[in-house]
Backbone as JSON, one array per atom type, in Angstrom:
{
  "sequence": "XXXXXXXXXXXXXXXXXXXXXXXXXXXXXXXXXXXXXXXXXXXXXXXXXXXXXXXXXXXXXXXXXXXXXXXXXXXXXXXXXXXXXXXXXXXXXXXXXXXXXXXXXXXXXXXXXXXXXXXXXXXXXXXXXXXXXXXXXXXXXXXXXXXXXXXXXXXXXXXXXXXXXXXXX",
  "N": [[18.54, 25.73, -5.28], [21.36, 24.81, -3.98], [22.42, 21.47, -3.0], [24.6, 20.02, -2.39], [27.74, 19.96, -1.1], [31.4, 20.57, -0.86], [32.63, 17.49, -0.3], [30.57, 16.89, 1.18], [27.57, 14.56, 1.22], [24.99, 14.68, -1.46], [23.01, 14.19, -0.04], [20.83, 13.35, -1.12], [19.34, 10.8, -1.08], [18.32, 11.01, 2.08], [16.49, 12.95, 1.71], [14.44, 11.88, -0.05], [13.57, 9.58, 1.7], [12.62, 11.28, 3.85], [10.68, 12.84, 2.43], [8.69, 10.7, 1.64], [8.61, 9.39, 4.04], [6.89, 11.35, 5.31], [4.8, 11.01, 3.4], [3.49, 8.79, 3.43], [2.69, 8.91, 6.13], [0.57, 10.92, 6.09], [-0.67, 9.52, 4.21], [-1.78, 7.59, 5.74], [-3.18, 9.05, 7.67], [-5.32, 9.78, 6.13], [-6.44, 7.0, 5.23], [-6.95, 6.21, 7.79], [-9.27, 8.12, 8.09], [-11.28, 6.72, 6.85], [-11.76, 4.38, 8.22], [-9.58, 2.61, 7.65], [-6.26, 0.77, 8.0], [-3.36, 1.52, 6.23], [-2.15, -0.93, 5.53], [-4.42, -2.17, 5.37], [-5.93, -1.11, 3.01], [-3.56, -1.23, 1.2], [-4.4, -4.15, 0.91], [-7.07, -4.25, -0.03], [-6.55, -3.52, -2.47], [-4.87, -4.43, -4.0], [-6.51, -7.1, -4.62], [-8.89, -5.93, -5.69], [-7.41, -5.53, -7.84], [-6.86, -8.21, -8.84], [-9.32, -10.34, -8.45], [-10.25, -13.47, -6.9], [-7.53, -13.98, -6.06], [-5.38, -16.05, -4.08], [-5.1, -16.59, -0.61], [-2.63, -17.67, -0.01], [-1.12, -16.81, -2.02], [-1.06, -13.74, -1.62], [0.2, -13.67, 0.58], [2.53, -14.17, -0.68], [3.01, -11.99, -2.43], [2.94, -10.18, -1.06], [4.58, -10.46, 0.64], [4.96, -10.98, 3.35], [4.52, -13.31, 6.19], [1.85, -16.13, 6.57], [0.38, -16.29, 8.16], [0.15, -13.5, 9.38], [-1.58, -12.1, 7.34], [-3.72, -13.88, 7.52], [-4.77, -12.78, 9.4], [-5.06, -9.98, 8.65], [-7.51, -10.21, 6.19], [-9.03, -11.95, 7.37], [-10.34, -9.57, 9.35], [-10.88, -7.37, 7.48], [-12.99, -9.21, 6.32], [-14.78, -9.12, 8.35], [-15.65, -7.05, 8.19], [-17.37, -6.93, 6.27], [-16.05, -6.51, 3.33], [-14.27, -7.92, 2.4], [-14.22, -11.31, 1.23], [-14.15, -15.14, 1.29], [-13.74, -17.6, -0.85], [-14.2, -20.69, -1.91], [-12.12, -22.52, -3.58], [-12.8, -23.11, -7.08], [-11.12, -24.9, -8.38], [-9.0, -25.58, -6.7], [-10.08, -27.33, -3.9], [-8.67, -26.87, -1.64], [-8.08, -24.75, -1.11], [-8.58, -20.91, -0.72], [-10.07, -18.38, -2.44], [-10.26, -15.05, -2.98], [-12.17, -12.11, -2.88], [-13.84, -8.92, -3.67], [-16.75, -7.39, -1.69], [-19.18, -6.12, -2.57], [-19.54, -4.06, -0.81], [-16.82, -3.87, -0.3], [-15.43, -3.12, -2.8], [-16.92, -0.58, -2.65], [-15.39, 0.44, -1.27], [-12.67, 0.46, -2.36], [-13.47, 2.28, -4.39], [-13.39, 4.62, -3.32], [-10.89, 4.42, -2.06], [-9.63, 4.96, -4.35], [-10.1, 8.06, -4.79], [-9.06, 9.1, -2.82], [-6.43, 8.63, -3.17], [-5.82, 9.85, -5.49], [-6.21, 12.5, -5.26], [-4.56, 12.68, -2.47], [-1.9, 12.12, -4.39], [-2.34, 14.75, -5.83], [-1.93, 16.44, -4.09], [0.8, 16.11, -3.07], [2.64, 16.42, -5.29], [1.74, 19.46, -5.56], [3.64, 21.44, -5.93], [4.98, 20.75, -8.18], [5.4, 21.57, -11.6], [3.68, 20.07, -14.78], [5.44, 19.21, -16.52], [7.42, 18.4, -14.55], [6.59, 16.42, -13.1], [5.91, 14.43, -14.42], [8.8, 14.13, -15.4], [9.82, 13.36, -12.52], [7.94, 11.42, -12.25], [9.21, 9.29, -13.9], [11.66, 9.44, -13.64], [11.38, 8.14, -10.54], [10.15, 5.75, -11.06], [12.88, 4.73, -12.66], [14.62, 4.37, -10.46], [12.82, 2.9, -8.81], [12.69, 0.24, -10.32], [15.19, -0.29, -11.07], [16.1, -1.23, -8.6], [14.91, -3.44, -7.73], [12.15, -3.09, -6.64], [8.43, -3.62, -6.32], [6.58, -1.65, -8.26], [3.57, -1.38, -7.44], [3.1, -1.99, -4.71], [3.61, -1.54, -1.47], [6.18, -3.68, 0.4], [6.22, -3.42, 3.18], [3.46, -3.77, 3.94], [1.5, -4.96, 6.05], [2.42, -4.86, 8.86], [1.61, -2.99, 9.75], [-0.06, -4.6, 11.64], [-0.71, -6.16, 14.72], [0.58, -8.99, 16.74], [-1.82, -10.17, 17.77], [-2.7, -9.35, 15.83], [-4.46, -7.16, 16.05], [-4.48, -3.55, 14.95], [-1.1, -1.99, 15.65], [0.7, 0.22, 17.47], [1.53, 3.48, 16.24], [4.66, 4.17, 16.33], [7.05, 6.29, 17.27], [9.92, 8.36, 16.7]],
  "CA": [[19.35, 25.54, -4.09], [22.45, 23.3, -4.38], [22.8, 20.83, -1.42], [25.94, 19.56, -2.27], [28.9, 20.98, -0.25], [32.46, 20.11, -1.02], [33.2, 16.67, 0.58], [29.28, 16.55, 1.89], [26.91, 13.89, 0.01], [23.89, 15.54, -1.47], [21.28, 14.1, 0.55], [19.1, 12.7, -1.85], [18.59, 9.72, 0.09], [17.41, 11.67, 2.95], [15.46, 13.53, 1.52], [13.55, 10.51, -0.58], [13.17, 9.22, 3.05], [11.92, 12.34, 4.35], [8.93, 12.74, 2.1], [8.4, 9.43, 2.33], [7.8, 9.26, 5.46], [5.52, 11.94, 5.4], [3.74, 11.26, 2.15], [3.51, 7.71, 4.56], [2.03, 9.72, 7.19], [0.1, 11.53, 5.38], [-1.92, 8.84, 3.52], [-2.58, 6.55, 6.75], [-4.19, 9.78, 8.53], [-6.79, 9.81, 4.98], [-7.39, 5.56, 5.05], [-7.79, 5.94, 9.09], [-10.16, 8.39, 8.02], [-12.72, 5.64, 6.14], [-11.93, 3.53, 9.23], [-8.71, 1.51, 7.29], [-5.29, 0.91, 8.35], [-2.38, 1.36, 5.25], [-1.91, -2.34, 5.11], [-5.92, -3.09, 4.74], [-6.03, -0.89, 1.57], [-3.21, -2.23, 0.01], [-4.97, -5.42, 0.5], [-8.18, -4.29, -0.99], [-6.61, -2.48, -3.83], [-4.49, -6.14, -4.62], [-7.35, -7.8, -4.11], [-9.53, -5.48, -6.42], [-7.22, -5.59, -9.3], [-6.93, -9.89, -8.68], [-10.29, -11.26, -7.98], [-9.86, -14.73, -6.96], [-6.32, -14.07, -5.62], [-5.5, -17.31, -2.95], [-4.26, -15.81, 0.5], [-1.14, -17.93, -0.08], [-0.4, -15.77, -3.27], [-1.32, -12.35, -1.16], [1.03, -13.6, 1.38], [3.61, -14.41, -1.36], [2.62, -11.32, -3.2], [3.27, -9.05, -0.32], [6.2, -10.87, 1.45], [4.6, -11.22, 4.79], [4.0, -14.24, 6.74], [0.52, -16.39, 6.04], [-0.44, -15.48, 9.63], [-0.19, -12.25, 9.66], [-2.35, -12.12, 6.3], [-4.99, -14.26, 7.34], [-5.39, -11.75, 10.26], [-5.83, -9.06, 7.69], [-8.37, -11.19, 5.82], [-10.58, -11.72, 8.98], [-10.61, -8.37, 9.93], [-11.69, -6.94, 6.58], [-13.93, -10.4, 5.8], [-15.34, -8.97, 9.5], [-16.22, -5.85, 8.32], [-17.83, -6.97, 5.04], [-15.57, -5.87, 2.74], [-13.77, -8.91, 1.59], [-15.37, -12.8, 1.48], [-13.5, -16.0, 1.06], [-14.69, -18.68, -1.42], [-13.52, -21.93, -1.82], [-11.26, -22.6, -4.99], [-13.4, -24.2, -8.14], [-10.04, -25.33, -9.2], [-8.47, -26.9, -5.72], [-10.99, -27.39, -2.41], [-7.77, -26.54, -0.34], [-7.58, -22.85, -1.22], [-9.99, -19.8, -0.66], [-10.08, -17.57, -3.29], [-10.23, -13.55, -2.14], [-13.09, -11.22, -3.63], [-13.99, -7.8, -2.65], [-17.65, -7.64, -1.63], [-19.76, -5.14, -2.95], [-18.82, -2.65, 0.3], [-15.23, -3.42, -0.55], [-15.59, -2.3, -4.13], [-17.51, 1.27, -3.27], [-14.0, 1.29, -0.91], [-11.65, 0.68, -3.18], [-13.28, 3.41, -5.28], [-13.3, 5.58, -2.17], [-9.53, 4.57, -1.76], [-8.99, 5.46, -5.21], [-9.93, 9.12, -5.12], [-8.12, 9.3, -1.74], [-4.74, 8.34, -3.85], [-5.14, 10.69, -6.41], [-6.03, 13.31, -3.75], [-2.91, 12.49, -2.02], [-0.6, 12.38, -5.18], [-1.9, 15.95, -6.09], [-1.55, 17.2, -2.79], [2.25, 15.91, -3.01], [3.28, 16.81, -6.08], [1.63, 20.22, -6.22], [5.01, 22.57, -5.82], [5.59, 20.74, -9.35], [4.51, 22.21, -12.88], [3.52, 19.24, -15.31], [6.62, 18.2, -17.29], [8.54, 18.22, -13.48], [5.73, 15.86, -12.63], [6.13, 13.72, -15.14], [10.27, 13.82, -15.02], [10.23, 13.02, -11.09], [7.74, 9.82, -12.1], [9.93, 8.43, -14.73], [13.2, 8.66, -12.62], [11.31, 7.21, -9.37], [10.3, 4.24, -11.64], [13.52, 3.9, -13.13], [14.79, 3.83, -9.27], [12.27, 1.39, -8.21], [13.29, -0.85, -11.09], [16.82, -0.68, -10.53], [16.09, -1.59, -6.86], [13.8, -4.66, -8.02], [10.92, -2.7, -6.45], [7.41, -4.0, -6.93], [5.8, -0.65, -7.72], [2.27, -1.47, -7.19], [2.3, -2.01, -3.33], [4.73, -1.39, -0.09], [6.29, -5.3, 0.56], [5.94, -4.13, 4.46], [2.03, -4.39, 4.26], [1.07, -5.56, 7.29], [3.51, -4.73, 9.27], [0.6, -2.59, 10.97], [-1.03, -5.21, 12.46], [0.25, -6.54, 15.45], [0.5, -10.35, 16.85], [-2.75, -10.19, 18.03], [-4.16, -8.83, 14.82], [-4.82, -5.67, 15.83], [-3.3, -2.33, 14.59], [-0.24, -1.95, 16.2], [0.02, 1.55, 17.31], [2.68, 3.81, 15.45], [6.14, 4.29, 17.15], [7.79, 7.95, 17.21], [11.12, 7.73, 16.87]],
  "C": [[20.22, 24.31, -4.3], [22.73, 22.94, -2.99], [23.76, 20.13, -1.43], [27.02, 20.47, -1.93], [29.67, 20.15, -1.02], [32.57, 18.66, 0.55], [31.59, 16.2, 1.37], [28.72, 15.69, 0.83], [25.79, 15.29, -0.08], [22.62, 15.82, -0.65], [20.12, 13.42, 0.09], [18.66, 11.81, -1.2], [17.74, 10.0, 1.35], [16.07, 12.26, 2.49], [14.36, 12.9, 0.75], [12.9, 10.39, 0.42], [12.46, 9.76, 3.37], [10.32, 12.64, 3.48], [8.3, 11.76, 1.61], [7.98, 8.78, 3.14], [6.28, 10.12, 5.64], [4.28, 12.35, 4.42], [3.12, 9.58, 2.98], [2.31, 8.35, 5.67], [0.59, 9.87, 7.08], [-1.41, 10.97, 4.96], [-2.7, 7.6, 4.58], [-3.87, 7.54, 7.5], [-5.59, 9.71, 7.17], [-7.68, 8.35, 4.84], [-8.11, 5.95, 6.59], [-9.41, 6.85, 8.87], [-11.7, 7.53, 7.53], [-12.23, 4.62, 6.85], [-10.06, 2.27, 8.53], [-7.01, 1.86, 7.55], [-4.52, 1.2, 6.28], [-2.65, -0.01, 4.74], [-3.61, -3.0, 4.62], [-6.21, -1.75, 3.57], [-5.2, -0.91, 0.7], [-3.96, -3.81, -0.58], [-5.99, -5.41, -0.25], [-7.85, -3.91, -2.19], [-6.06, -4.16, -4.54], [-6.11, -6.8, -4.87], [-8.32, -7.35, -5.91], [-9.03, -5.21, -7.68], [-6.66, -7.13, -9.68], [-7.77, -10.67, -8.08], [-9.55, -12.69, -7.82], [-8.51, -15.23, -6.62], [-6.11, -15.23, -4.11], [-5.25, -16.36, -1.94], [-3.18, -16.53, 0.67], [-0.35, -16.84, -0.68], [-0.34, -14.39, -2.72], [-0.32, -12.56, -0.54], [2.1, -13.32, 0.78], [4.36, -12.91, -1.76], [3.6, -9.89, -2.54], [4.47, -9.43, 1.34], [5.88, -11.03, 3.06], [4.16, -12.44, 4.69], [2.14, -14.98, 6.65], [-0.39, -15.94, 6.68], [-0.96, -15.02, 9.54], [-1.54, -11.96, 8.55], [-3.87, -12.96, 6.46], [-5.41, -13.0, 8.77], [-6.24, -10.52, 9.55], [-6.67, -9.76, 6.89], [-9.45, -11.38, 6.9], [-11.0, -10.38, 9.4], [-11.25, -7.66, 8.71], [-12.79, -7.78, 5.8], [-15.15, -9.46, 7.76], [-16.25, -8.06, 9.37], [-16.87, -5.77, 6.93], [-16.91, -6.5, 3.97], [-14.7, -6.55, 1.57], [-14.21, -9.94, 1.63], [-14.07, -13.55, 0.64], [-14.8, -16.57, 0.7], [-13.8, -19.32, -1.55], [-12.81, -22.0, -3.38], [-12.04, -23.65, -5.95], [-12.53, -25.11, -8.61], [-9.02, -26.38, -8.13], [-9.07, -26.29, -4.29], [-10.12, -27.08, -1.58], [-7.8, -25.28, -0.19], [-8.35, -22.13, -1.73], [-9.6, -18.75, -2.13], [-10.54, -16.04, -2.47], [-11.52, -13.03, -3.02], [-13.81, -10.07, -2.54], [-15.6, -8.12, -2.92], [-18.38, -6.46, -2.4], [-19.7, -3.66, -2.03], [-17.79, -2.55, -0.25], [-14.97, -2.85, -1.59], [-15.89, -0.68, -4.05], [-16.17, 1.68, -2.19], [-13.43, 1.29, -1.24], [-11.94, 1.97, -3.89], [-13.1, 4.69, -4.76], [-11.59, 5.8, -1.83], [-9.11, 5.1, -3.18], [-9.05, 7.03, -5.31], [-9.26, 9.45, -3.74], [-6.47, 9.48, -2.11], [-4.59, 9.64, -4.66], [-5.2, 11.82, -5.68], [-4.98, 13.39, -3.54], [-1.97, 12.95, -2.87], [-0.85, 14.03, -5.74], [-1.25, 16.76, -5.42], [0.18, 17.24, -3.02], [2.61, 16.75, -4.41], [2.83, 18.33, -6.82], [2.75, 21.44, -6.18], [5.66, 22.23, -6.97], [5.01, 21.28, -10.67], [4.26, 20.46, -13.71], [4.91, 18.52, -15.77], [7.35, 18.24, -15.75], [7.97, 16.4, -12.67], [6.38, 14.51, -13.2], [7.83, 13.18, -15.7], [10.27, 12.86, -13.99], [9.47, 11.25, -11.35], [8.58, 9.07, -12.84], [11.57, 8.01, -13.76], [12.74, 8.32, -11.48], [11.2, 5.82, -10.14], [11.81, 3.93, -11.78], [14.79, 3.3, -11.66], [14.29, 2.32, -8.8], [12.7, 0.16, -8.99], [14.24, -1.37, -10.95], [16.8, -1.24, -9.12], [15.64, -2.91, -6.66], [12.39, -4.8, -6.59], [9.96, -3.39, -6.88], [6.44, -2.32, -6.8], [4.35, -0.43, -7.77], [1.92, -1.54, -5.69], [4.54, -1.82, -2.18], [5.21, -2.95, 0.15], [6.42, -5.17, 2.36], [4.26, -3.73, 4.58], [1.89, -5.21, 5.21], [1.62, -5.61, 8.2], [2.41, -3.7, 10.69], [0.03, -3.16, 11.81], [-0.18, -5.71, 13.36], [-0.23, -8.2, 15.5], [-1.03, -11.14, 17.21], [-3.99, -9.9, 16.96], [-4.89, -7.8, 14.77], [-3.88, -4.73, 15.17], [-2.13, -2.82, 16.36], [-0.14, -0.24, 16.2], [1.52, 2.3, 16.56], [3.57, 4.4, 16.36], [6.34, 5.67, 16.41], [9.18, 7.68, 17.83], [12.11, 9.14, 17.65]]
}
């Protein structure tokens, strides 16, 4: 199907957007399922591939405010999952570490992902698979993407630190 008209763009941008959104969607209804917002399993997955990560550097990491970040931090330190330790290296600054819960959820969030990415990409055969990831990377690159995490992480939580509930537009 060709979606270019004469004088029309193609769309691609939309349509990026579009399953985007609902590959977005998609994967918050599978964390809410093991009780976690989007933004608290990016944090555990950071977290779980940077023991010892400060919550300055998370903040840095993931472009949100320190605030907002220590909110997320309390709330998954609340629920066992993450634990602050003090820095061997400077008494000012906690160090992050997933707890032994947060670990069997990261591995819980990990088969959730790949889950997800089959689910998405099964209307492709292998080599289409493997096309579509090489030109999203070389997108995200060109964009100066970080493609390991979303940079609005936390964006769920509200001022209060709770979820914030999701807007319908």
């Amino acid at each position: 199907m060709d979606l270019a008209t004469p004088g029309r763009p193609r769309r691609t941008a939309f349509l990026l957007s579009q399953l985007g959104a609902a590959a977005s969607s998609r994967f918050a209804d599978r964390t809410r399922d093991i009780g976690l917002t989007p933004s608290d399993a990016g944090v555990i997955r950071l977290i779980g591939r940077a023991p010892g990560l400060s919550q300055r550097s998370l903040a840095d990491r993931l472009g949100a405010v320190p605030s907002r970040v220590v909110s997320l931090i309390d709330s998954l330190q609340e629920r066992g999952l993450v634990e602050r330790m003090r820095s061997s290296t400077d008494r000012r600054n906690y160090e992050l570490h997933l707890t032994e819960a947060g670990k069997r959820v990261l591995g819980e969030l990990r088969g959730i992902a790949e889950q997800h990415e089959a689910e998405l990409l099964a209307p492709l055969n292998d080599e289409q698979i493997t096309q579509l990831g090489e030109l999203l990377a070389q997108l995200a690159n060109g964009h100066g993407l970080d493609r390991d995490l979303h940079r609005d992480v936390g964006r769920d939580v509200g001022a209060d630190g709770g979820p914030e509930r999701a807007r319908k537009a």
